[in-house]
Coordinates of C-alpha atoms and ligand atoms in Angstrom, one line a residue:
M1 CA 18.3 12.4 2.3
N2 CA 22.0 11.9 2.9
H3 CA 23.0 9.5 0.1
S4 CA 26.1 7.5 0.6
P5 CA 28.1 7.3 -2.6
N6 CA 28.8 3.5 -2.2
H7 CA 25.6 2.2 -0.8
S8 CA 22.7 3.6 -2.8
L9 CA 19.1 3.1 -1.9
R10 CA 18.2 3.6 -5.6
T11 CA 15.7 0.9 -6.6
E12 CA 14.3 0.0 -10.0
F13 CA 10.6 -0.7 -10.1
L14 CA 8.6 -1.5 -13.2
G15 CA 10.8 0.6 -15.4
Q16 CA 11.2 3.6 -13.0
S17 CA 14.3 4.4 -11.0
L18 CA 13.4 5.4 -7.5
P19 CA 15.7 7.2 -4.9
S20 CA 14.5 4.9 -2.1
P21 CA 12.6 1.6 -1.9
L22 CA 10.2 3.2 0.6
V23 CA 6.6 3.8 -0.5
L24 CA 4.0 6.1 1.0
P25 CA 1.0 3.7 1.2
S26 CA -2.4 4.7 0.1
G27 CA -4.5 6.7 2.6
I28 CA -1.7 7.6 5.1
L29 CA -1.1 11.3 4.2
G30 CA -4.3 12.1 2.3
M31 CA -4.5 13.2 -1.3
S32 CA -3.4 16.8 -1.8
H33 CA -0.5 17.5 -4.1
G34 CA 1.1 19.3 -1.2
S35 CA 1.0 16.3 1.1
L36 CA 2.3 14.0 -1.6
R37 CA 5.1 16.4 -2.2
Y38 CA 5.9 16.7 1.5
A39 CA 6.1 12.8 1.6
L40 CA 8.6 12.8 -1.3
E41 CA 10.7 15.5 0.3
K42 CA 10.8 13.5 3.6
G43 CA 12.4 10.5 2.0
Y44 CA 9.9 8.3 0.3
G45 CA 10.9 7.0 -3.1
L46 CA 7.4 6.6 -4.4
V47 CA 4.0 8.0 -3.2
T48 CA 0.5 6.5 -3.5
T49 CA -2.7 8.5 -3.6
K50 CA -5.7 7.9 -1.4
S51 CA -7.9 5.3 -3.1
L52 CA -10.1 7.2 -5.6
S53 CA -13.6 6.2 -6.5
L54 CA -15.8 7.5 -9.4
S55 CA -17.7 9.9 -7.2
P56 CA -16.4 11.8 -4.2
R57 CA -17.1 9.9 -0.9
E58 CA -17.5 11.2 2.6
G59 CA -15.8 9.3 5.4
H60 CA -17.5 8.0 8.5
E61 CA -18.2 10.3 11.5
G62 CA -15.4 10.3 14.1
P63 CA -13.7 9.1 16.1
V64 CA -12.2 7.1 13.2
V65 CA -8.7 6.5 14.4
A66 CA -7.5 4.9 17.7
R67 CA -4.2 3.8 19.0
F68 CA -3.5 0.6 20.9
A69 CA -0.2 -1.0 22.0
G70 CA 0.3 -2.8 18.7
G71 CA -0.6 0.0 16.3
V72 CA -3.7 1.7 15.1
L73 CA -7.3 0.8 14.4
N74 CA -9.0 3.0 11.7
S75 CA -12.5 3.3 10.3
L76 CA -11.8 6.2 8.0
G77 CA -13.8 4.6 5.3
L78 CA -12.7 5.4 1.7
C79 CA -13.4 9.1 1.9
N80 CA -11.8 10.7 -1.2
P81 CA -12.5 13.7 -3.6
G82 CA -13.3 11.4 -6.5
I83 CA -11.2 10.4 -9.5
D84 CA -11.4 13.7 -11.4
E85 CA -10.4 15.9 -8.6
G86 CA -7.8 13.3 -7.4
L87 CA -6.2 13.2 -10.9
R88 CA -6.0 17.0 -10.9
E89 CA -3.9 16.8 -7.6
V90 CA -1.7 14.1 -9.2
A91 CA -1.1 16.3 -12.2
R92 CA -0.1 19.2 -9.9
F93 CA 2.2 16.9 -8.0
V94 CA 3.9 15.6 -11.1
E95 CA 4.2 19.1 -12.6
A96 CA 6.0 20.3 -9.5
T97 CA 8.3 17.2 -8.9
G98 CA 8.5 15.1 -12.0
A99 CA 8.3 12.1 -9.6
P100 CA 6.3 9.0 -10.3
V101 CA 2.9 8.4 -8.6
L102 CA 1.0 5.2 -7.8
V103 CA -2.6 6.1 -8.3
S104 CA -4.9 4.0 -6.1
L105 CA -8.3 3.1 -7.4
F106 CA -11.3 1.8 -5.5
A107 CA -14.6 0.4 -6.8
V108 CA -16.9 -2.5 -6.0
N109 CA -17.3 -4.0 -9.4
R110 CA -15.4 -4.6 -12.7
P111 CA -17.2 -1.9 -14.8
D112 CA -16.4 0.8 -12.3
F113 CA -12.8 -0.3 -11.9
V114 CA -12.4 -0.3 -15.7
E115 CA -13.9 3.2 -16.0
L116 CA -11.6 4.5 -13.2
A117 CA -8.6 2.9 -14.9
R118 CA -9.5 4.4 -18.2
R119 CA -9.5 7.9 -16.7
A120 CA -6.4 7.3 -14.6
C121 CA -4.5 6.2 -17.7
D122 CA -5.2 9.5 -19.3
G123 CA -3.7 11.3 -16.3
A124 CA -0.2 12.0 -15.0
G125 CA 0.2 9.0 -12.8
S126 CA 2.9 6.3 -13.5
F127 CA 1.3 3.2 -12.1
I128 CA -2.2 2.1 -11.1
E129 CA -3.0 0.3 -7.8
L130 CA -6.3 -1.5 -7.6
N131 CA -7.5 -1.5 -4.0
L132 CA -9.3 -4.8 -3.9
S133 CA -9.5 -5.1 -0.1
C134 CA -11.7 -2.9 2.0
P135 CA -12.5 -4.2 5.4
N136 CA -13.9 -0.9 6.5
V137 CA -16.8 -1.0 4.1
M138 CA -17.4 -4.7 4.2
D139 CA -20.8 -4.1 5.9
E140 CA -21.9 -2.0 2.9
F141 CA -20.6 -4.3 0.2
G142 CA -20.3 -7.8 1.5
V143 CA -17.2 -10.0 1.2
P144 CA -14.1 -8.1 0.0
L145 CA -13.3 -8.6 -3.7
A146 CA -9.8 -9.7 -2.8
A147 CA -11.1 -12.8 -1.1
S148 CA -12.1 -14.3 -4.5
R149 CA -9.6 -15.5 -7.1
D150 CA -12.2 -15.2 -9.8
L151 CA -13.2 -11.6 -9.0
V152 CA -9.6 -10.5 -8.6
A153 CA -8.7 -12.0 -12.0
D154 CA -11.8 -10.6 -13.7
I155 CA -11.1 -7.1 -12.5
V156 CA -7.4 -7.1 -13.3
E157 CA -8.1 -8.5 -16.8
G158 CA -10.7 -5.8 -17.4
V159 CA -8.4 -3.0 -16.3
K160 CA -5.4 -4.3 -18.2
K161 CA -7.5 -4.2 -21.4
V162 CA -7.9 -0.4 -21.1
C163 CA -4.7 0.6 -19.3
R164 CA -1.4 1.6 -20.8
L165 CA 0.2 2.0 -17.3
P166 CA 1.5 -0.9 -15.2
V167 CA -1.2 -2.3 -12.9
V168 CA -0.6 -3.4 -9.3
A169 CA -3.2 -5.4 -7.4
K170 CA -3.4 -4.6 -3.7
L171 CA -4.6 -7.6 -1.8
S172 CA -6.2 -8.2 1.6
P173 CA -4.8 -10.3 4.4
N174 CA -8.4 -11.3 5.3
A175 CA -8.5 -14.1 2.8
L176 CA -7.4 -17.7 2.7
D177 CA -4.6 -18.9 0.4
L178 CA -3.1 -15.5 -0.5
P179 CA -0.5 -17.1 -2.9
S180 CA -3.3 -18.5 -5.1
I181 CA -5.1 -15.1 -5.2
A182 CA -1.8 -13.3 -6.0
L183 CA -1.1 -15.8 -8.8
A184 CA -4.6 -15.3 -10.2
A185 CA -3.8 -11.5 -10.3
Q186 CA -0.5 -12.2 -12.1
E187 CA -2.1 -14.6 -14.6
A188 CA -4.8 -12.0 -15.4
G189 CA -2.0 -9.5 -16.3
A190 CA -1.1 -7.7 -13.1
D191 CA 2.4 -6.1 -13.3
G192 CA 2.8 -6.2 -9.5
V193 CA 1.1 -7.0 -6.2
T194 CA 0.8 -4.9 -3.1
L195 CA 0.6 -6.9 0.2
I196 CA -1.0 -6.2 2.7
N197 CA -3.9 -3.9 3.4
T198 CA -5.3 -3.6 7.0
L199 CA -6.1 -6.7 8.9
G200 CA -9.5 -7.4 10.5
P201 CA -11.5 -5.4 11.2
G202 CA -10.9 -5.3 14.9
L203 CA -12.6 -3.7 18.0
L204 CA -11.4 -1.5 20.8
I205 CA -13.6 -0.7 23.8
D206 CA -13.8 2.4 25.9
T207 CA -14.4 0.8 29.3
T208 CA -15.6 4.0 31.0
A209 CA -18.1 4.8 28.3
R210 CA -18.7 1.1 27.8
K211 CA -18.8 1.6 24.1
P212 CA -16.6 1.0 21.1
V213 CA -13.8 3.5 20.8
L214 CA -14.4 4.0 17.1
H215 CA -17.7 5.5 15.9
P216 CA -18.5 2.9 13.3
R217 CA -17.5 0.3 15.9
F218 CA -14.9 -1.7 14.0
G219 CA -11.8 -0.7 12.1
G220 CA -8.9 -2.0 10.1
I221 CA -5.7 -3.0 12.1
S222 CA -2.4 -1.6 11.0
G223 CA 1.1 -1.0 12.5
P224 CA 3.6 -3.2 14.4
A225 CA 1.0 -5.9 15.4
I226 CA 0.6 -6.9 11.7
L227 CA 4.3 -7.0 10.8
P228 CA 4.8 -10.8 11.3
L229 CA 1.7 -11.6 9.3
A230 CA 2.7 -9.2 6.5
L231 CA 6.2 -10.7 6.3
K232 CA 4.8 -14.2 6.1
I233 CA 2.3 -13.3 3.3
V234 CA 5.0 -11.4 1.3
H235 CA 7.4 -14.3 1.7
E236 CA 4.8 -16.9 0.6
C237 CA 3.5 -14.9 -2.3
S238 CA 6.8 -13.6 -3.7
G239 CA 8.0 -17.2 -3.7
V240 CA 5.4 -18.1 -6.3
L241 CA 5.2 -14.8 -8.2
K242 CA 7.3 -13.5 -11.1
V243 CA 6.0 -9.9 -10.8
P244 CA 7.4 -7.6 -8.0
V245 CA 5.7 -7.2 -4.6
I246 CA 5.3 -4.0 -2.7
G247 CA 5.4 -5.2 0.9
M248 CA 3.8 -3.3 3.8
G249 CA 2.3 -3.8 7.2
G250 CA 3.8 -2.6 10.4
V251 CA 7.2 -1.6 9.1
S252 CA 8.6 0.9 11.7
T253 CA 12.4 0.5 11.7
G254 CA 15.3 0.0 9.2
D255 CA 15.5 -3.7 10.4
D256 CA 11.7 -4.2 9.7
A257 CA 12.3 -2.8 6.2
V258 CA 15.2 -5.1 5.6
Q259 CA 13.1 -8.0 6.8
M260 CA 10.4 -7.0 4.3
L261 CA 13.0 -6.9 1.5
M262 CA 14.4 -10.3 2.6
A263 CA 10.8 -11.7 2.7
G264 CA 10.7 -10.9 -1.1
A265 CA 9.4 -7.4 -1.4
S266 CA 10.9 -5.1 -4.1
L267 CA 9.5 -1.9 -2.4
V268 CA 8.5 -1.4 1.2
G269 CA 5.5 0.7 2.4
V270 CA 5.8 2.7 5.6
G271 CA 2.3 3.9 6.8
T272 CA 1.2 3.7 10.4
A273 CA 4.7 4.3 11.6
V274 CA 4.4 7.9 10.4
W275 CA 1.2 8.3 12.5
L276 CA 2.9 6.8 15.5
S277 CA 6.3 8.4 15.3
G278 CA 6.1 11.3 12.9
I279 CA 7.4 11.8 9.3
G280 CA 11.1 11.7 10.5
V281 CA 10.7 7.9 10.8
V282 CA 11.0 7.7 6.9
D283 CA 14.5 8.9 6.8
E284 CA 15.4 6.9 9.9
I285 CA 14.3 3.8 8.0
N286 CA 16.3 4.9 4.9
L287 CA 19.3 5.3 7.2
G288 CA 18.8 1.9 8.8
I289 CA 18.6 0.2 5.4
R290 CA 21.8 2.0 4.3
E291 CA 23.6 1.0 7.5
Y292 CA 22.6 -2.6 6.9
L293 CA 24.0 -2.5 3.4
E294 CA 27.2 -1.1 4.6
R295 CA 27.6 -3.5 7.5
E296 CA 26.9 -6.5 5.3
G297 CA 28.9 -5.3 2.3
I298 CA 25.9 -5.4 0.0
P299 CA 26.1 -2.8 -2.8
S300 CA 22.4 -2.1 -3.4
V301 CA 18.9 -2.8 -2.1
A302 CA 18.4 -5.3 -5.0
G303 CA 21.4 -7.2 -3.6
I304 CA 19.7 -8.0 -0.3
P305 CA 19.3 -11.8 -0.4
K306 CA 15.8 -13.2 -0.3
L307 CA 14.9 -15.7 2.4
E308 CA 14.8 -19.2 0.9
T309 CA 11.4 -20.8 0.6
G310 CA 11.2 -23.5 3.2
H311 CA 9.2 -26.7 3.1
E312 CA 6.6 -25.4 5.6
R313 CA 3.9 -25.1 3.0
Ligands
LIG401 C1 -5.7 5.8 8.2 C2 -5.5 4.8 7.1 C3 -6.1 5.0 5.9 C4 -5.9 4.0 4.9 N1 -6.5 4.2 3.6 C5 -6.2 3.3 2.6 C6 -6.8 3.5 1.3 O1 -7.5 4.5 1.1 N2 -6.5 2.6 0.4 C7 -5.8 1.5 0.6 O2 -5.5 0.7 -0.3 N3 -5.2 1.3 1.9 C8 -5.4 2.2 2.8 N4 -4.9 2.0 4.1 C9 -4.0 0.8 4.3 C10 -2.5 1.2 4.1 O3 -2.3 1.6 2.8 C11 -1.6 -0.1 4.4 O4 -1.9 -1.1 3.5 C12 -1.8 -0.6 5.8 O5 -2.0 0.4 6.8 C13 -0.6 -1.5 6.3 O6 0.6 -0.7 6.4 P1 1.1 0.1 7.7 O7 1.0 -0.9 8.9 O8 2.5 0.5 7.4 O9 0.2 1.2 7.9 C14 -5.0 2.9 5.1 C15 -4.4 2.7 6.4 C16 -4.6 3.7 7.4 C17 -3.9 3.5 8.7

């Protein structure tokens, strides 16, 4: 990354100083220490692991990813090598780079989240992210946890009791009144909130085969189509929260990232854009943010003014 001496992208987040506000979101480049390291080298300031569960999980049979004009539909499921193998990869990454890692955890109930957090806190990660929003596995497990204030609060509180690391709750856009759910997470002790996970699920149809394009039929929607929704949710939630927000959903350009920061995010996830345009998009977005800072005479990312909360709500 070509750092300008005057307009640094350096960003503070929960006690860590990051070289860029851009975050590799969970699930975008897998889980190996090599791919996390590659992401760091390509301009991300912070990387997130694939969501890890207590036991290894196989994904769905393909095809599990499909493009459409507004982005991507995916039904990858929460395939992952399990917490123990995942933490070994995190340790290798940290040993090689010394960089912080957001360790994403996935479970369907409080005891399993607590056990995952207990193990993750003994590992080399810097922060824990609780993936409370899983549209792809909704059929298996019912309503996503993130749709319930009480469940979100209960899980965050349980995890905080056993965890020495900062805990970030990742919420789903597929719920009503996101600000009240985000507040419940904060009141239960969350140190930050990530917004948003994939929208939907949605459906794409192969008109020749007269079948769904994806094998498990439905998939989570990500990419440019969800940017306006993500901005609105980040704006509404950050307006009521004291803890920092990691904003993501459809960010593909420097201007999108600046919008996300103005909406109230402290860090910005760039996921599907990498699938659509290649990893070079990360540094293009870094450059776009830096050009904005220079043009507007703003000395740092933290100085980007937040959009005022209107009277719409
Ligand atoms: C292929 C794929 C896999 C994903 N896997 C996970 C995951 O394991 N855990 C999670 O919390 N989010 C997962 N997500 C959601 C992303 O982390 C992110 O919240 C979402 O894609 C919105 O950002 P984007 O539009 O920049 O991709 C996945 C998204 C995609 C496209």
